[in-house]
Amino acid sequence: MNMEREKIYNNIDEVLNGIPENYKIMEEIIDLEVQKDYFESTKELVIDVNADRLEDLIDQLHQDETLAADRKILLMKLGMIDAVEAFRAIERYNQNPHQELKDWALLALQQSRMVIQSSLMDEQQVFISTGLGGKDNKLRYYLIFPYNEKGKLTLLQSDALLSELKFFMERNNGIMEELEIQNEYASAMVLLPIKAPVLEIIKEVLAECNQLGNYLANDALITNMKKFSHQEIMEFIQQNE
């Protein structure tokens, strides 16, 4: 693993270890660009206490003739209002959202939940959101393991990778979700506690697996941004050859 990428991972670990205990993790997988658009849009949004009556906002949200652009604004405004009725309205919309607004509605629901919890607990809640989401106190990571030599792994090698990933996930209170074996690389999706030393864990996996013939490259990729396509992974591999 090259030094520049390792430095980035270590910096991320420092940030995650500094997070207070009262945090919430966005569980759903939502594109980072959608998340960025949503939260930047909320910064520019102002609620008019006279014009933006709660019952009117809820009524407009559920009207069939409401345009998608207007529905986005309604969801954001409801997400910013400290009222259980606003949360229930967004929750109800999430049960049958318009397809193009599915992720937007999930973000509004999460924001509404955080607003209400912050009010009830009288303290600011920390909201953690990544492209791959998470579960409970765990973040989801996508791992890519390029091979040292081209050609699919042997059954023994692929079984060893699966076994080591499961072992180190369990030892660190993580969860192994999936493993895919390709001709040029293997990829895995895992859940790990937010303060787990991800980089060190993956180094241990590589070290144990490579006792069977040094078949995995040391330049593994760890990300919680998104699940990359085969073409994107191949570009990454070619750039690091």
mmCIF file of N, CA, C and O in Angstrom, residues 140-182:
data_model
loop_
_atom_site.group_PDB
_atom_site.id
_atom_site.type_symbol
_atom_site.label_atom_id
_atom_site.label_comp_id
_atom_site.label_asym_id
_atom_site.label_seq_id
_atom_site.Cartn_x
_atom_site.Cartn_y
_atom_site.Cartn_z
ATOM 1 N N ARG A 140 -19.784 0.839 6.421
ATOM 2 C CA ARG A 140 -19.592 -0.159 5.365
ATOM 3 C C ARG A 140 -18.398 0.254 4.502
ATOM 4 O O ARG A 140 -18.257 1.415 4.125
ATOM 5 N N TYR A 141 -17.538 -0.730 4.211
ATOM 6 C CA TYR A 141 -16.353 -0.490 3.379
ATOM 7 C C TYR A 141 -16.352 -1.435 2.187
ATOM 8 O O TYR A 141 -16.753 -2.604 2.299
ATOM 9 N N TYR A 142 -15.867 -0.911 1.060
ATOM 10 C CA TYR A 142 -15.676 -1.724 -0.142
ATOM 11 C C TYR A 142 -14.174 -1.928 -0.303
ATOM 12 O O TYR A 142 -13.413 -0.963 -0.324
ATOM 13 N N LEU A 143 -13.772 -3.183 -0.365
ATOM 14 C CA LEU A 143 -12.351 -3.544 -0.419
ATOM 15 C C LEU A 143 -12.030 -4.168 -1.770
ATOM 16 O O LEU A 143 -12.777 -5.015 -2.258
ATOM 17 N N ILE A 144 -10.911 -3.764 -2.358
ATOM 18 C CA ILE A 144 -10.470 -4.329 -3.633
ATOM 19 C C ILE A 144 -9.059 -4.873 -3.451
ATOM 20 O O ILE A 144 -8.156 -4.154 -3.021
ATOM 21 N N PHE A 145 -8.885 -6.158 -3.784
ATOM 22 C CA PHE A 145 -7.599 -6.835 -3.637
ATOM 23 C C PHE A 145 -7.078 -7.256 -5.021
ATOM 24 O O PHE A 145 -7.450 -8.326 -5.520
ATOM 25 N N PRO A 146 -6.225 -6.448 -5.661
ATOM 26 C CA PRO A 146 -5.633 -6.863 -6.936
ATOM 27 C C PRO A 146 -4.692 -8.047 -6.719
ATOM 28 O O PRO A 146 -4.114 -8.204 -5.644
ATOM 29 N N TYR A 147 -4.539 -8.872 -7.752
ATOM 30 C CA TYR A 147 -3.634 -10.011 -7.664
ATOM 31 C C TYR A 147 -2.233 -9.600 -8.115
ATOM 32 O O TYR A 147 -2.067 -8.675 -8.904
ATOM 33 N N ASN A 148 -1.256 -10.322 -7.629
ATOM 34 C CA ASN A 148 0.121 -10.086 -8.078
ATOM 35 C C ASN A 148 0.339 -10.600 -9.496
ATOM 36 O O ASN A 148 1.153 -10.067 -10.241
ATOM 37 N N GLU A 149 -0.413 -11.630 -9.866
ATOM 38 C CA GLU A 149 -0.322 -12.178 -11.214
ATOM 39 C C GLU A 149 -1.723 -12.315 -11.780
ATOM 40 O O GLU A 149 -2.680 -12.590 -11.052
ATOM 41 N N LYS A 150 -1.841 -12.102 -13.103
ATOM 42 C CA LYS A 150 -3.144 -12.204 -13.749
ATOM 43 C C LYS A 150 -3.607 -13.656 -13.751
ATOM 44 O O LYS A 150 -2.827 -14.584 -13.837
ATOM 45 N N GLY A 151 -4.913 -13.825 -13.679
ATOM 46 C CA GLY A 151 -5.473 -15.169 -13.653
ATOM 47 C C GLY A 151 -6.245 -15.406 -12.380
ATOM 48 O O GLY A 151 -5.865 -14.923 -11.305
ATOM 49 N N LYS A 152 -7.352 -16.089 -12.491
ATOM 50 C CA LYS A 152 -8.225 -16.317 -11.348
ATOM 51 C C LYS A 152 -7.506 -17.083 -10.236
ATOM 52 O O LYS A 152 -6.625 -17.901 -10.505
ATOM 53 N N LEU A 153 -7.898 -16.811 -9.005
ATOM 54 C CA LEU A 153 -7.293 -17.487 -7.857
ATOM 55 C C LEU A 153 -7.628 -18.970 -7.863
ATOM 56 O O LEU A 153 -8.651 -19.397 -8.396
ATOM 57 N N THR A 154 -6.766 -19.741 -7.246
ATOM 58 C CA THR A 154 -7.076 -21.147 -7.037
ATOM 59 C C THR A 154 -8.153 -21.244 -5.962
ATOM 60 O O THR A 154 -8.411 -20.277 -5.213
ATOM 61 N N LEU A 155 -8.784 -22.383 -5.880
ATOM 62 C CA LEU A 155 -9.817 -22.587 -4.866
ATOM 63 C C LEU A 155 -9.229 -22.405 -3.468
ATOM 64 O O LEU A 155 -9.860 -21.802 -2.589
ATOM 65 N N LEU A 156 -8.025 -22.888 -3.253
ATOM 66 C CA LEU A 156 -7.362 -22.760 -1.957
ATOM 67 C C LEU A 156 -7.135 -21.285 -1.610
ATOM 68 O O LEU A 156 -7.367 -20.858 -0.473
ATOM 69 N N GLN A 157 -6.699 -20.501 -2.579
ATOM 70 C CA GLN A 157 -6.417 -19.086 -2.345
ATOM 71 C C GLN A 157 -7.703 -18.293 -2.075
ATOM 72 O O GLN A 157 -7.754 -17.463 -1.158
ATOM 73 N N SER A 158 -8.733 -18.536 -2.872
ATOM 74 C CA SER A 158 -9.998 -17.820 -2.657
ATOM 75 C C SER A 158 -10.636 -18.211 -1.332
ATOM 76 O O SER A 158 -11.189 -17.361 -0.616
ATOM 77 N N ASP A 159 -10.524 -19.487 -0.966
ATOM 78 C CA ASP A 159 -11.048 -19.929 0.338
ATOM 79 C C ASP A 159 -10.276 -19.277 1.482
ATOM 80 O O ASP A 159 -10.859 -18.913 2.517
ATOM 81 N N ALA A 160 -8.967 -19.112 1.284
ATOM 82 C CA ALA A 160 -8.136 -18.493 2.316
ATOM 83 C C ALA A 160 -8.521 -17.020 2.506
ATOM 84 O O ALA A 160 -8.617 -16.534 3.638
ATOM 85 N N LEU A 161 -8.753 -16.319 1.398
ATOM 86 C CA LEU A 161 -9.147 -14.907 1.490
ATOM 87 C C LEU A 161 -10.476 -14.777 2.217
ATOM 88 O O LEU A 161 -10.632 -13.921 3.102
ATOM 89 N N LEU A 162 -11.439 -15.621 1.848
ATOM 90 C CA LEU A 162 -12.741 -15.594 2.515
ATOM 91 C C LEU A 162 -12.594 -15.902 4.000
ATOM 92 O O LEU A 162 -13.176 -15.210 4.847
ATOM 93 N N SER A 163 -11.807 -16.915 4.314
ATOM 94 C CA SER A 163 -11.617 -17.326 5.703
ATOM 95 C C SER A 163 -10.954 -16.226 6.536
ATOM 96 O O SER A 163 -11.391 -15.935 7.659
ATOM 97 N N GLU A 164 -9.909 -15.590 5.973
ATOM 98 C CA GLU A 164 -9.193 -14.549 6.719
ATOM 99 C C GLU A 164 -10.064 -13.306 6.903
ATOM 100 O O GLU A 164 -10.038 -12.670 7.966
ATOM 101 N N LEU A 165 -10.823 -12.942 5.877
ATOM 102 C CA LEU A 165 -11.721 -11.792 6.011
ATOM 103 C C LEU A 165 -12.758 -12.046 7.106
ATOM 104 O O LEU A 165 -13.010 -11.180 7.952
ATOM 105 N N LYS A 166 -13.348 -13.217 7.102
ATOM 106 C CA LYS A 166 -14.331 -13.550 8.139
ATOM 107 C C LYS A 166 -13.695 -13.522 9.525
ATOM 108 O O LYS A 166 -14.269 -12.983 10.473
ATOM 109 N N PHE A 167 -12.500 -14.093 9.626
ATOM 110 C CA PHE A 167 -11.823 -14.158 10.920
ATOM 111 C C PHE A 167 -11.540 -12.768 11.469
ATOM 112 O O PHE A 167 -11.853 -12.473 12.634
ATOM 113 N N PHE A 168 -10.941 -11.900 10.629
ATOM 114 C CA PHE A 168 -10.576 -10.574 11.118
ATOM 115 C C PHE A 168 -11.791 -9.667 11.308
ATOM 116 O O PHE A 168 -11.760 -8.756 12.144
ATOM 117 N N MET A 169 -12.864 -9.900 10.556
ATOM 118 C CA MET A 169 -14.101 -9.148 10.803
ATOM 119 C C MET A 169 -14.660 -9.527 12.175
ATOM 120 O O MET A 169 -14.998 -8.659 12.983
ATOM 121 N N GLU A 170 -14.770 -10.820 12.419
ATOM 122 C CA GLU A 170 -15.326 -11.276 13.698
ATOM 123 C C GLU A 170 -14.467 -10.829 14.870
ATOM 124 O O GLU A 170 -14.981 -10.439 15.924
ATOM 125 N N ARG A 171 -13.137 -10.882 14.703
ATOM 126 C CA ARG A 171 -12.239 -10.490 15.787
ATOM 127 C C ARG A 171 -12.362 -9.007 16.115
ATOM 128 O O ARG A 171 -12.116 -8.591 17.256
ATOM 129 N N ASN A 172 -12.760 -8.203 15.138
ATOM 130 C CA ASN A 172 -12.889 -6.755 15.339
ATOM 131 C C ASN A 172 -14.344 -6.302 15.396
ATOM 132 O O ASN A 172 -14.653 -5.139 15.146
ATOM 133 N N ASN A 173 -15.245 -7.262 15.732
ATOM 134 C CA ASN A 173 -16.668 -6.959 15.872
ATOM 135 C C ASN A 173 -17.259 -6.429 14.572
ATOM 136 O O ASN A 173 -18.124 -5.560 14.575
ATOM 137 N N GLY A 174 -16.753 -6.939 13.448
ATOM 138 C CA GLY A 174 -17.260 -6.536 12.145
ATOM 139 C C GLY A 174 -18.123 -7.617 11.522
ATOM 140 O O GLY A 174 -18.372 -8.672 12.124
ATOM 141 N N ILE A 175 -18.582 -7.352 10.307
ATOM 142 C CA ILE A 175 -19.444 -8.285 9.590
ATOM 143 C C ILE A 175 -18.961 -8.411 8.151
ATOM 144 O O ILE A 175 -18.711 -7.413 7.477
ATOM 145 N N MET A 176 -18.821 -9.629 7.692
ATOM 146 C CA MET A 176 -18.480 -9.912 6.304
ATOM 147 C C MET A 176 -19.781 -10.016 5.508
ATOM 148 O O MET A 176 -20.629 -10.861 5.797
ATOM 149 N N GLU A 177 -19.981 -9.150 4.520
ATOM 150 C CA GLU A 177 -21.229 -9.155 3.769
ATOM 151 C C GLU A 177 -21.132 -9.900 2.435
ATOM 152 O O GLU A 177 -22.033 -10.648 2.077
ATOM 153 N N GLU A 178 -20.060 -9.678 1.687
ATOM 154 C CA GLU A 178 -19.949 -10.361 0.394
ATOM 155 C C GLU A 178 -18.502 -10.402 -0.081
ATOM 156 O O GLU A 178 -17.671 -9.581 0.322
ATOM 157 N N LEU A 179 -18.212 -11.379 -0.914
ATOM 158 C CA LEU A 179 -16.893 -11.507 -1.542
ATOM 159 C C LEU A 179 -17.100 -11.943 -2.986
ATOM 160 O O LEU A 179 -17.841 -12.897 -3.246
ATOM 161 N N GLU A 180 -16.457 -11.237 -3.920
ATOM 162 C CA GLU A 180 -16.530 -11.581 -5.339
ATOM 163 C C GLU A 180 -15.118 -11.827 -5.863
ATOM 164 O O GLU A 180 -14.224 -11.018 -5.636
ATOM 165 N N ILE A 181 -14.958 -12.946 -6.565
ATOM 166 C CA ILE A 181 -13.655 -13.315 -7.125
ATOM 167 C C ILE A 181 -13.681 -13.086 -8.633
ATOM 168 O O ILE A 181 -14.496 -13.694 -9.342
ATOM 169 N N GLN A 182 -12.824 -12.206 -9.135
ATOM 170 C CA GLN A 182 -12.711 -11.935 -10.570
ATOM 171 C C GLN A 182 -11.364 -12.461 -11.076
ATOM 172 O O GLN A 182 -10.559 -12.980 -10.306
#
